[in-house]
Amino acid sequence: MIQLTDAGKRYGQKLLFEHLNWLITPQDRVGLVGANGTGKSTLLKVLAEIESLDYGNISRGKGISAGYLPQDGLNLSGRSVFAECLSVFDDVHAMELELEDLTRRMSETDPASAEYEQVSERFHRVQSEFLHRDGYTLESQVGTVLTGLGFGKDDWRRQTEEFSGGWQMRISLAKLLLAKPNMLLLDEPTNHLDLETRNWLEDYLNNYPYAYVLISHDRYFLDVTVKKIVEIWNKGVHFYTGNYDKYLRDKQQRRDSLSAAYRNQRERIEQLEAFISRFRYQATKAKQVQSRIKELEKIERIEVPEDEKTIHFTFPQPKPSGRIVAEFKNVSKSYGEKHVLRDVSFTIERGERIALVGVNGAGKSTMIKMLAQTEAATGGHYALGHNVDVDYFAQDQYKELDTEARMLDDLNTVAPRSQTELRSLLGSFLFSDDDVFKKIGVLSGGERNRYALARMLLHPSNFLLLDEPTNHLDLRAKDVLLESLQKFTGTCVFVSHDRYFIDRLATRVFEVADGAVNIYPGNYEDYLWRKQNGAQQMEDSMRASLRGTQSASSSASAVIAEPVVEARKRVNPMRRKQMEERLARVEAEVTSTEEIIAVSEESLSRFVSAEETARVTTLLEQKRSDLEALENEWAELSQSLEATE
């Protein structure tokens, strides 16, 4: 399809990459990775013919259509969302109009004439192409894609200029997906998408009939959508087969092999040089010396590139809070006639890491603001626990910063550290070299948000509220943030659209939907499994097998074999492993919950105050309810696992 030969590209005086030889085939699914500034977006623009190469050549097969989605900068106007997406099919619509005209002409022409034969032949050609392009389902296709990308039916008739930049990018992505070019080029397509929409896009790309190359800082998204990784590093381009997880393993293996080869070569070179140095002036060894000199000259020296910088930063731990960190009791929130939350009740305990999930507009940010006490509840009661110190990171946190201060100086006032430590922290959040001396006011909105996050982590409170902290971070910075929050001893409630980040961090998931908050123990994978009612499906399969056994005793062997095989088909090894891991976590949660119940029951035997008795009684009722749910889940999981053995 597209072939680059000895390709190279510069950005000003900086060499991005060189000696690139790459053939993109019709079914390739490629993830383009590398640190910020290495040239990923530039290479994508080269493939899209927006930029040209400085060295080498690029050639394209006949009929190649490339569809390019930039990170930002698109601004659509003048049409409704539905009409804008339908415009992708203007040529198909033209075919429909031509078919109507050809039908009219055939009805007015003598069937025995040469003109009729000519018009009829044209009609069949156009109709064949029209059917091939699914011309009768255009509106259905548009509706399916718009729904998948999060547009409600009320949005379809709204003008495109009414939507913000993030939603404009969704409209542009919808147009690309509908056009189905045989080469999709997507630069950060998951930006501005919530988790539900990302899940839909993953499925869409997995079923996409043509090739695509994409850039993403979402590790999970790369893992499930690509089958090849192309890495720009050290001015070179390196190829790996498999998804992102396999790329990380293979890259380390390559480096280990290269290091071993380098050590072996150095040993051989040192042996040769030692022999030459020792016997250079002995006539009896002249022949052997010359032989080794020639061998030394022929050795192609192995070079091991410098190690990529791995940032590990130790963040200070906060003072401990009370066991109950925050509590909602029948809390409601509305804006005029719009109800965001209705009678929501829950308790957040010390050390929990809670992920808020739900579609855009469901109320996640509103709930975080209420927890931060920057938004008041319309009804109900919300209280923070004993010794709780709140720190809130908003999506527009940069507005709170001193624009005249330099980053390095500002960090030093928050938590005095050595310049090396502060530079390391800033470097992990993509500020390097002289960037650290920039005034905060000259940074872009995304850069200021990154800096605000680094600033907060340098001196965290014991109750962190993070609204989209992973925005504007590359994979390295996300890893630094994830590692620091995993080691954080306080409590954290966060909103993120990064599936990998949630899976590694969350201990509970709060789903905000339709004015309610549904609570799920575990991480996002556990939440999805429960939502899809996987355990119930397994139990149903087992019961169906048992019913089949009882009703067909006369032909037991034949009847039993079929449902057992069917039940086994329902669980692949990965799902079984997830069920086993979840079972172990549930057992641990049962033990922990039983301990809390025992402590609460013991506390009720000692009267402190009416308020404390009421609080402990409420907690005890909640924990007993949690224990019952956990025990039911344990039974379901145990039965389901037994059914698959």
XYZ file of C-alpha atoms in Angstrom, residues 1-2 22-30 182-183 210-212 228:
17
model
C 0.000 0.000 0.000
C 2.503 2.606 1.208
C 8.714 0.552 6.083
C 6.076 -1.241 4.017
C 2.488 -0.802 5.245
C 0.298 -3.683 4.066
C -3.519 -3.679 3.567
C -4.369 -5.348 6.911
C -1.792 -3.679 9.184
C -2.880 -2.464 12.633
C -0.002 -0.298 13.805
C -8.215 2.034 3.203
C -5.619 3.756 5.421
C -8.603 -1.932 6.183
C -5.266 -0.795 7.623
C -4.733 1.846 10.267
C 2.402 -4.158 15.439
